[in-house]
Coordinates of C-alpha atoms and ligand atoms in Angstrom, one line a residue:
X22 CA 0.0 0.0 0.0
X23 CA 1.2 3.5 -0.8
X24 CA 1.9 5.7 2.3
X25 CA -0.2 8.8 1.6
X26 CA 1.5 11.9 2.8
X27 CA -1.5 13.9 1.5
X28 CA -3.3 12.8 4.6
X29 CA -3.7 15.5 7.2
X30 CA -1.1 15.5 9.8
X31 CA -3.6 14.4 12.5
X32 CA -4.4 11.4 10.3
X33 CA -0.8 10.4 10.2
X34 CA -0.7 10.5 14.0
X35 CA 0.0 7.3 15.9
X36 CA -0.3 7.1 19.7
X37 CA 3.0 7.1 21.5
X38 CA 5.1 8.2 18.5
X39 CA 7.4 11.2 19.1
X40 CA 9.4 13.5 16.9
X41 CA 11.5 15.0 19.5
X42 CA 12.8 14.0 22.9
X43 CA 13.2 16.5 25.7
X44 CA 16.1 16.2 28.1
X45 CA 15.4 14.5 31.4
X46 CA 14.5 17.0 34.1
X47 CA 17.3 17.8 36.4
X48 CA 15.4 19.3 39.3
X49 CA 13.9 16.9 41.7
X50 CA 10.3 17.2 42.7
X51 CA 9.3 20.0 40.2
X52 CA 7.5 19.5 37.0
X53 CA 8.0 20.9 33.5
X54 CA 5.6 23.7 34.3
X55 CA 6.8 24.6 37.8
X56 CA 7.1 28.3 36.9
X57 CA 3.4 28.5 35.8
X58 CA 0.8 29.3 38.4
X59 CA -1.5 26.5 39.3
X60 CA -4.7 28.1 37.9
X61 CA -3.1 28.5 34.5
X62 CA -1.9 24.9 34.0
X63 CA -3.8 22.7 31.6
X64 CA -5.8 19.9 33.1
X65 CA -5.7 17.5 30.2
X66 CA -3.1 16.6 27.6
X67 CA -3.0 18.8 24.6
X68 CA -4.6 17.3 21.5
X69 CA -1.5 17.3 19.2
X70 CA -0.6 14.8 16.5
X71 CA 1.9 12.2 17.6
X72 CA 4.3 11.8 14.7
X73 CA 7.9 11.4 13.9
X74 CA 10.1 14.2 12.7
X75 CA 10.7 12.4 9.4
X76 CA 6.9 12.1 8.7
X77 CA 6.5 15.8 9.4
X78 CA 9.2 16.6 7.0
X79 CA 7.7 14.4 4.3
X80 CA 4.2 15.8 4.9
X81 CA 5.2 19.4 4.5
X82 CA 7.6 18.7 1.6
X83 CA 4.8 17.1 -0.3
X84 CA 2.4 19.9 0.6
X85 CA 4.9 22.5 -0.7
X86 CA 5.2 20.6 -4.0
X87 CA 1.5 21.2 -4.5
X88 CA 2.0 24.9 -4.4
X89 CA 2.7 27.0 -7.5
X90 CA 5.2 29.9 -7.4
X91 CA 7.3 31.8 -9.7
X92 CA 10.1 29.3 -9.0
X93 CA 7.7 26.5 -10.3
X94 CA 6.7 28.0 -13.6
X95 CA 5.5 30.9 -15.7
X96 CA 3.4 33.3 -13.6
X97 CA 2.0 36.0 -15.9
X98 CA -0.2 37.6 -13.2
X99 CA -1.1 41.0 -14.6
X100 CA -0.4 44.0 -12.3
X101 CA 1.6 41.8 -9.9
X102 CA 5.0 41.7 -11.7
X103 CA 6.0 38.1 -10.8
X104 CA 9.5 38.3 -12.0
X105 CA 12.5 36.2 -11.2
X106 CA 14.0 36.7 -7.7
X107 CA 17.8 36.4 -8.0
X108 CA 19.2 34.1 -5.2
X109 CA 21.9 36.7 -4.3
X110 CA 19.1 38.9 -2.9
X111 CA 18.2 36.1 -0.5
X112 CA 21.8 35.7 0.6
X113 CA 22.1 39.4 1.3
X114 CA 18.8 39.6 3.1
X115 CA 19.7 36.6 5.2
X116 CA 23.1 37.9 6.2
X117 CA 23.4 37.7 10.0
X118 CA 24.9 41.2 10.1
X119 CA 21.4 42.4 9.3
X120 CA 19.1 39.7 10.6
X121 CA 20.6 39.8 14.0
X122 CA 20.5 43.5 14.3
X123 CA 17.9 44.5 16.9
X124 CA 15.8 47.4 15.5
X125 CA 16.1 49.3 18.7
X126 CA 19.9 49.4 18.9
X127 CA 21.4 52.9 19.1
X128 CA 22.1 54.5 15.7
X129 CA 25.8 54.2 16.2
X130 CA 25.5 50.4 16.1
X131 CA 23.2 50.4 13.0
X132 CA 25.3 52.5 10.6
X133 CA 25.5 49.8 8.0
X134 CA 21.7 49.1 7.9
X135 CA 21.0 52.9 7.8
X136 CA 23.5 53.2 4.9
X137 CA 21.6 50.6 3.0
X138 CA 18.3 52.4 3.7
X139 CA 19.8 55.8 2.7
X140 CA 21.4 54.5 -0.5
X141 CA 18.3 52.7 -1.6
X142 CA 16.2 55.8 -1.0
X143 CA 18.8 57.8 -3.1
X144 CA 18.6 55.3 -5.9
X145 CA 14.8 55.5 -5.9
X146 CA 15.1 59.3 -6.1
X147 CA 17.3 58.9 -9.1
X148 CA 15.1 56.5 -11.0
X149 CA 11.9 58.5 -10.2
X150 CA 13.0 62.1 -10.4
X151 CA 11.6 62.9 -7.0
X152 CA 13.6 64.7 -4.2
X153 CA 13.4 62.4 -1.3
X154 CA 12.0 59.0 -0.2
X155 CA 10.9 57.2 2.9
X156 CA 11.1 53.4 2.9
X157 CA 8.9 53.0 6.0
X158 CA 5.6 51.9 4.6
X159 CA 5.1 48.1 4.4
X160 CA 3.2 47.7 1.1
X161 CA 1.9 49.4 -2.0
X162 CA -1.5 50.2 -0.4
X163 CA 0.3 51.4 2.8
X164 CA 2.4 53.7 0.6
X165 CA -0.8 55.1 -1.0
X166 CA -2.1 55.8 2.4
X167 CA 1.1 57.5 3.5
X168 CA 1.2 59.6 0.2
X169 CA -2.4 60.7 0.8
X170 CA -1.6 61.6 4.4
X171 CA 1.2 63.8 3.0
X172 CA -1.3 65.3 0.5
X173 CA -3.8 66.1 3.2
X174 CA -1.2 67.6 5.5
X175 CA 0.1 69.8 2.7
X176 CA -3.3 71.4 2.4
X177 CA -4.0 71.5 6.1
X178 CA -0.7 73.2 6.9
X179 CA -1.5 75.9 4.3
X180 CA -4.8 76.4 6.1
X181 CA -6.7 75.1 3.1
X182 CA -9.2 72.9 4.9
X183 CA -11.8 72.5 2.1
X184 CA -9.8 70.1 0.1
X185 CA -11.3 66.7 1.1
X186 CA -11.8 65.0 -2.3
X187 CA -9.4 63.0 -4.4
X188 CA -10.0 62.1 -8.0
X189 CA -9.4 58.4 -9.0
X190 CA -9.8 57.0 -12.5
X191 CA -12.3 54.3 -13.1
X192 CA -9.5 51.9 -14.2
X193 CA -7.6 52.3 -11.0
X194 CA -6.3 49.5 -8.8
X195 CA -8.9 48.8 -6.0
X196 CA -6.4 49.9 -3.4
X197 CA -6.5 53.5 -4.7
X198 CA -10.1 54.3 -3.6
X199 CA -9.7 52.1 -0.5
X200 CA -6.6 54.1 0.7
X201 CA -8.3 57.4 0.0
X202 CA -11.3 56.3 2.1
X203 CA -9.0 55.1 4.9
X204 CA -7.4 58.6 4.8
X205 CA -10.8 60.2 5.2
X206 CA -11.0 61.6 1.7
X207 CA -14.0 61.4 -0.6
X208 CA -13.5 59.7 -3.9
X209 CA -14.5 61.3 -7.2
X210 CA -14.3 59.0 -10.2
X211 CA -13.0 60.2 -13.5
X212 CA -13.9 58.2 -16.6
X213 CA -11.6 56.6 -19.2
X214 CA -11.8 57.3 -23.0
X215 CA -12.4 54.5 -25.5
X216 CA -8.6 54.3 -25.7
X217 CA -8.3 53.5 -22.0
X218 CA -6.7 56.7 -20.8
X219 CA -8.0 59.3 -18.5
X220 CA -10.7 61.5 -20.2
X221 CA -9.5 65.1 -19.9
X222 CA -12.9 66.4 -20.8
X223 CA -14.5 64.4 -18.1
X224 CA -11.9 65.6 -15.6
X225 CA -12.3 69.4 -16.2
X226 CA -15.7 69.9 -14.6
X227 CA -14.5 67.9 -11.5
X228 CA -11.8 70.4 -10.7
X229 CA -12.5 73.0 -8.0
X230 CA -11.2 74.2 -4.6
X231 CA -12.4 71.0 -2.8
X232 CA -10.0 68.8 -4.7
X233 CA -6.9 67.7 -2.8
X234 CA -5.4 65.9 -5.8
X235 CA -5.6 63.1 -8.3
X236 CA -4.2 59.6 -8.1
X237 CA -2.9 58.3 -11.4
X238 CA -1.4 55.0 -12.4
X239 CA 1.0 55.2 -15.3
X240 CA 1.1 53.0 -17.3
X241 CA -2.5 52.5 -16.1
X242 CA -4.0 49.1 -15.2
X243 CA -4.7 48.5 -18.9
X244 CA -1.0 48.7 -19.5
X245 CA -1.5 52.0 -21.5
X246 CA 0.7 55.0 -21.1
X247 CA -1.3 58.1 -20.1
X248 CA -0.4 60.5 -22.8
X249 CA -2.3 63.5 -21.5
X250 CA -0.3 63.9 -18.3
X251 CA 1.2 67.3 -19.1
X252 CA -2.3 68.7 -19.6
X253 CA -3.7 66.9 -16.5
X254 CA -0.7 68.1 -14.5
X255 CA -1.4 71.7 -15.6
X256 CA -5.1 71.5 -14.9
X257 CA -4.8 69.9 -11.5
X258 CA -2.0 72.2 -10.3
X259 CA -3.9 75.2 -11.5
X260 CA -6.9 74.2 -9.4
X261 CA -4.5 73.9 -6.4
X262 CA -4.4 70.1 -6.2
X263 CA -1.4 67.7 -6.1
X264 CA -0.6 64.8 -8.5
X265 CA -0.1 61.4 -6.9
X266 CA 1.6 58.6 -9.0
X267 CA 0.8 55.0 -8.2
X268 CA 4.1 53.5 -9.1
X269 CA 3.4 49.9 -8.1
X270 CA 4.2 49.0 -11.6
X271 CA 7.3 51.2 -12.2
X272 CA 8.7 48.2 -14.1
X273 CA 7.3 49.4 -17.4
X274 CA 9.0 52.8 -17.4
X275 CA 12.1 52.0 -15.4
X276 CA 15.0 53.6 -17.2
X277 CA 12.8 55.4 -19.8
X278 CA 11.0 58.2 -18.1
X279 CA 10.5 59.5 -14.6
X280 CA 7.3 60.5 -12.7
X281 CA 9.1 63.6 -11.2
X282 CA 9.8 64.9 -14.7
X283 CA 6.1 64.4 -15.6
X284 CA 5.0 66.8 -12.9
X285 CA 4.0 64.4 -10.1
X286 CA 4.4 65.6 -6.5
X287 CA 4.1 62.3 -4.6
X288 CA 4.4 58.7 -5.5
X289 CA 4.9 55.2 -4.1
X290 CA 6.8 52.3 -5.6
X291 CA 6.3 48.6 -4.8
X292 CA 9.7 47.3 -4.1
X293 CA 8.2 43.8 -4.1
X294 CA 7.2 44.1 -7.8
X295 CA 9.6 46.2 -9.7
X296 CA 12.7 45.3 -7.6
X297 CA 12.1 41.6 -7.1
X298 CA 11.3 39.9 -3.7
X299 CA 9.1 36.8 -3.6
X300 CA 5.5 38.1 -3.0
X301 CA 1.9 37.0 -3.2
X302 CA -0.5 35.7 -0.6
X303 CA -0.3 39.0 1.2
X304 CA 3.4 39.7 1.6
X305 CA 6.0 40.5 2.3
X306 CA 6.4 43.9 0.7
X307 CA 7.6 47.4 1.1
X308 CA 6.1 50.6 -0.4
X309 CA 8.5 53.5 -0.4
X310 CA 7.0 57.0 -0.9
X311 CA 8.8 59.8 -2.6
X312 CA 8.0 63.5 -2.8
X313 CA 9.1 66.4 -4.9
X314 CA 11.4 69.2 -3.5
X315 CA 9.5 71.3 -1.0
X316 CA 7.4 68.5 0.5
X317 CA 10.3 66.6 2.2
X318 CA 9.4 67.7 5.7
X319 CA 6.0 65.9 5.4
X320 CA 7.5 62.5 5.0
X321 CA 6.8 60.1 7.8
X322 CA 9.0 60.0 10.9
X323 CA 11.6 58.9 11.5
X324 CA 13.6 60.0 8.5
X325 CA 17.1 58.7 7.8
X326 CA 19.6 61.5 7.2
X327 CA 23.4 61.7 6.7
X328 CA 25.5 64.4 8.3
X329 CA 28.6 66.1 6.7
X330 CA 30.9 63.5 8.2
X331 CA 29.0 60.7 6.5
X332 CA 27.3 59.5 9.7
X333 CA 23.7 58.4 9.5
X334 CA 21.1 59.6 12.0
X335 CA 17.3 59.6 12.5
X336 CA 15.4 62.8 12.4
X337 CA 11.8 63.4 13.5
X338 CA 10.2 66.5 11.9
X339 CA 7.3 68.0 13.8
X340 CA 5.6 68.9 10.5
X341 CA 5.7 65.3 9.3
X342 CA 2.5 63.6 8.3
X343 CA 3.1 61.3 11.2
X344 CA 4.4 57.8 11.9
X345 CA 3.3 54.9 9.6
X346 CA 5.3 52.0 10.9
X347 CA 7.3 51.0 13.9
X348 CA 11.0 51.1 12.9
X349 CA 12.1 51.5 9.3
X350 CA 10.1 49.5 6.9
X351 CA 10.5 45.9 5.9
X352 CA 14.2 45.6 6.0
X353 CA 14.5 42.2 4.3
X354 CA 12.7 43.6 1.3
X355 CA 14.8 46.8 1.3
X356 CA 17.9 44.6 1.3
X357 CA 16.7 42.6 -1.7
X358 CA 15.8 45.7 -3.7
X359 CA 19.1 47.3 -2.9
X360 CA 20.9 44.1 -4.0
X361 CA 18.8 43.9 -7.1
X362 CA 19.7 47.4 -8.2
X363 CA 23.4 47.0 -7.5
X364 CA 23.5 43.7 -9.3
X365 CA 21.9 45.1 -12.4
X366 CA 23.9 48.3 -12.3
X367 CA 23.0 51.7 -13.8
X368 CA 23.2 50.5 -17.4
X369 CA 21.1 47.4 -17.0
X370 CA 18.4 49.0 -14.9
X371 CA 17.7 51.0 -18.1
X372 CA 16.9 47.8 -19.9
X373 CA 14.2 46.6 -17.5
X374 CA 11.3 48.7 -18.8
X375 CA 12.1 48.2 -22.6
X376 CA 12.4 44.4 -22.2
X377 CA 9.2 44.2 -20.1
X378 CA 7.4 46.1 -22.8
X379 CA 8.9 44.0 -25.6
X380 CA 7.8 40.8 -24.0
X381 CA 4.2 42.0 -23.3
X382 CA 3.8 43.2 -26.9
X383 CA 5.2 40.0 -28.3
X384 CA 2.6 37.9 -26.4
X385 CA -0.2 40.3 -27.2
X386 CA 0.5 40.4 -30.9
X387 CA 0.9 36.6 -31.0
X388 CA -2.5 35.9 -29.4
X389 CA -4.8 38.7 -30.7
X390 CA -6.2 36.4 -33.4
X391 CA -7.6 33.9 -30.8
X392 CA -8.4 36.4 -28.0
X393 CA -10.3 39.6 -28.2
X394 CA -8.1 42.7 -27.9
X395 CA -10.4 45.6 -27.0
X396 CA -7.6 48.2 -27.2
X397 CA -5.2 48.0 -30.1
X398 CA -1.8 49.6 -30.3
X399 CA 1.4 49.3 -28.3
X400 CA 1.0 48.4 -24.7
X401 CA 3.6 48.8 -21.9
X402 CA 4.4 46.0 -19.5
X403 CA 1.0 44.3 -19.6
X404 CA -2.2 44.2 -21.6
X405 CA -5.8 43.0 -21.3
X406 CA -7.8 40.7 -23.5
X407 CA -11.6 40.6 -23.2
X408 CA -12.1 36.8 -23.4
X409 CA -11.9 34.7 -26.5
X410 CA -12.3 36.2 -30.0
X411 CA -14.9 33.6 -30.8
X412 CA -17.7 34.5 -28.3
X413 CA -20.0 31.6 -29.5
X414 CA -18.3 28.8 -27.5
X415 CA -19.7 29.8 -24.1
X416 CA -16.2 29.4 -22.6
X417 CA -15.4 32.1 -20.1
X418 CA -12.3 33.8 -18.9
X419 CA -12.6 31.7 -15.6
X420 CA -12.6 28.5 -17.7
X421 CA -9.5 29.6 -19.6
X422 CA -7.7 30.4 -16.4
X423 CA -8.5 27.0 -14.9
X424 CA -7.5 25.2 -18.1
X425 CA -4.1 26.9 -18.0
X426 CA -3.4 25.2 -14.6
X427 CA -3.7 21.8 -16.3
X428 CA -0.9 22.9 -18.6
X429 CA 1.4 24.0 -15.7
X430 CA 0.9 27.7 -16.0
X431 CA -0.3 30.1 -13.3
X432 CA -3.4 31.9 -14.5
X433 CA -3.2 35.5 -15.5
X434 CA -5.2 38.1 -13.5
X435 CA -8.8 37.7 -14.4
X436 CA -11.9 39.9 -14.3
X437 CA -9.7 42.9 -13.6
X438 CA -9.8 45.7 -14.6
X439 CA -13.6 46.0 -14.4
X440 CA -13.8 47.9 -17.7
X441 CA -14.5 44.7 -19.7
X442 CA -16.7 41.7 -18.9
X443 CA -14.1 39.0 -19.5
X444 CA -10.8 40.7 -18.7
X445 CA -7.6 38.6 -18.9
X446 CA -4.6 40.7 -17.8
X447 CA -1.3 39.3 -18.8
X448 CA 2.1 40.5 -17.6
X449 CA 5.1 38.4 -18.7
X450 CA 7.8 40.6 -17.1
X451 CA 11.3 41.1 -18.6
X452 CA 12.9 38.1 -16.9
X453 CA 11.2 35.4 -19.1
X454 CA 13.0 33.9 -22.1
X455 CA 11.6 33.8 -25.6
X456 CA 11.2 30.0 -25.3
X457 CA 9.0 30.4 -22.2
X458 CA 6.9 33.0 -24.0
X459 CA 6.5 30.8 -27.1
X460 CA 5.4 27.8 -25.1
X461 CA 2.9 30.0 -23.2
X462 CA 1.6 31.4 -26.5
X463 CA 1.2 27.8 -27.9
X464 CA -0.8 26.7 -24.9
X465 CA -3.0 29.8 -25.0
X466 CA -3.7 29.0 -28.7
X467 CA -4.4 25.4 -27.8
X468 CA -6.9 26.4 -25.1
X469 CA -8.7 28.7 -27.6
X470 CA -8.9 25.8 -30.1
X471 CA -10.2 23.4 -27.4
X472 CA -12.9 26.0 -26.6
X473 CA -14.1 25.6 -30.1
X474 CA -13.6 21.9 -30.6
X475 CA -14.2 20.5 -27.1
X476 CA -15.6 23.3 -24.9
X477 CA -16.6 20.8 -22.1
X478 CA -12.9 20.0 -21.4
X479 CA -12.2 23.7 -20.8
X480 CA -15.4 24.3 -18.9
X481 CA -14.7 21.5 -16.5
X482 CA -11.0 22.3 -15.9
X483 CA -8.8 22.0 -14.0
X484 CA -8.4 18.2 -14.3
X485 CA -4.9 17.7 -13.0
X486 CA -4.6 19.8 -9.9
X487 CA -4.9 18.5 -6.3
X488 CA -8.3 20.2 -6.0
X489 CA -10.8 21.1 -8.7
X490 CA -12.8 24.3 -8.7
X491 CA -13.2 25.8 -5.3
X492 CA -15.9 28.0 -3.9
X493 CA -13.5 30.9 -3.8
X494 CA -15.7 33.2 -1.9
X495 CA -16.4 30.7 0.9
X496 CA -12.8 29.7 1.0
X497 CA -11.8 33.4 1.5
X498 CA -14.6 34.4 3.8
X499 CA -14.9 31.3 6.0
X500 CA -11.5 29.5 5.9
X501 CA -11.2 26.3 7.9
X502 CA -7.8 26.6 9.6
X503 CA -8.0 23.8 12.1
X504 CA -8.4 20.1 12.0
X505 CA -11.5 20.3 14.2
X506 CA -13.1 22.8 11.9
X507 CA -12.5 20.5 8.9
X508 CA -13.9 17.5 10.6
X509 CA -16.8 19.4 12.2
Ligands
PLP30 C1 -0.1 45.9 -6.6 C2 -0.6 47.2 -6.8 C3 -1.0 48.0 -5.7 C4 -1.0 47.5 -4.2 O1 0.2 47.0 -3.7 P1 0.2 46.1 -2.4 O2 1.6 46.0 -2.1 O3 -0.5 44.8 -2.8 O4 -0.6 46.8 -1.3 C5 -1.4 49.3 -5.9 N1 -1.6 49.8 -7.2 C6 -1.2 49.0 -8.3 C7 -1.4 49.6 -9.6 C8 -0.8 47.7 -8.1 O5 -0.5 47.0 -9.2

């Protein structure tokens, strides 16, 4: 009989089996819990699985093999920039000189870590054209919140208290309106044109003295470069608002153009997309925020500064928008991003954007016969299909996503952006080879063909994964995280 390590760990349990032996107690009379007050001691034995260490190792190794990550296969998840994470980043992030540094040590003992922070912030200023960065926020959405807090404080400190609205395009990432709401701002939506860019004519009547600013994503979530930025910048600044740049996907323009040069006042960058770091499933991340000259004092406390002798110190500005994190951001991610930038070097960083754009356009052009491309023309780092070109098959975007799993590919982002009914958003990133892209294109074509010739096989996919289609809402809303819950 085959020993099945798919079984839950409680089902592998066998009474009396142990994975670890504790040393014999050396103190007479006492018990293992002698330091614990009587009323807090447990009365019955804990219900834990009894299992050997070896079985635990096999169980979790087998579980991990069922997972899919960017190290397993192609992961073209639009908007998420699932690029290769070089192993040198991990070595640097795991270096004990950093991992064993307590975040509360005096600054004299943390000069190396502060130098990494300072240098990465300076590199981000260089690639973005903004004056100064904080690395304190822990994620993209956290960066958005921080940036909007800065925007609010800018108006409040000028005594301009009416500006409580922020303009967000209808194509924006869901975190944009969410962050604005958390910041206490009202959201005003601006529409997109048929070309997928912000509609300047729709924007004009929205601009008045209650507008704090506009949040823009460029390239936007359709992967299209916002060509009207100079005009939008003029209009919004004229009405007294600020321009916020959602730079989660800076990948597309890295080395080509800079938000600071486009007229943006505040931005965030997702280190965990553009500058590698394994992410997904909620973390880890880091969302640095940059500001143009004149807004530096509003950055969150503490700020890392360098004195004339090259010594690093922390500064707290009383005009700052406040504290957004304990300590100084997610240091492991900061270390990976810094390593990534140094490994690429100034010349190669300039290749990131152009290669990401080339790969996306190659996949788009190769597949636009089989899949419906609602917006023609050159995209940036990602693009969106609106389902299959042949709408008669009844095969949906969800079916296609599930069928791709059978072929060993992670599904692209689906049903986002909301502008189309059957959105499939594909982002190959610059780190994939032409061979990988060609194989993916062939599989996407095959699925399109199956949809016509044998739609049932696509509609009932996946067939080869450990679990079939899940009730995703229930799985997310009511997860069963204990053995008792699963059995009960
Ligand atoms: C990923 C992303 C975000 C949010 O970043 P998190 O780190 O997941 O909070 C915001 N905006 C855009 C455009 C994104 O792609």
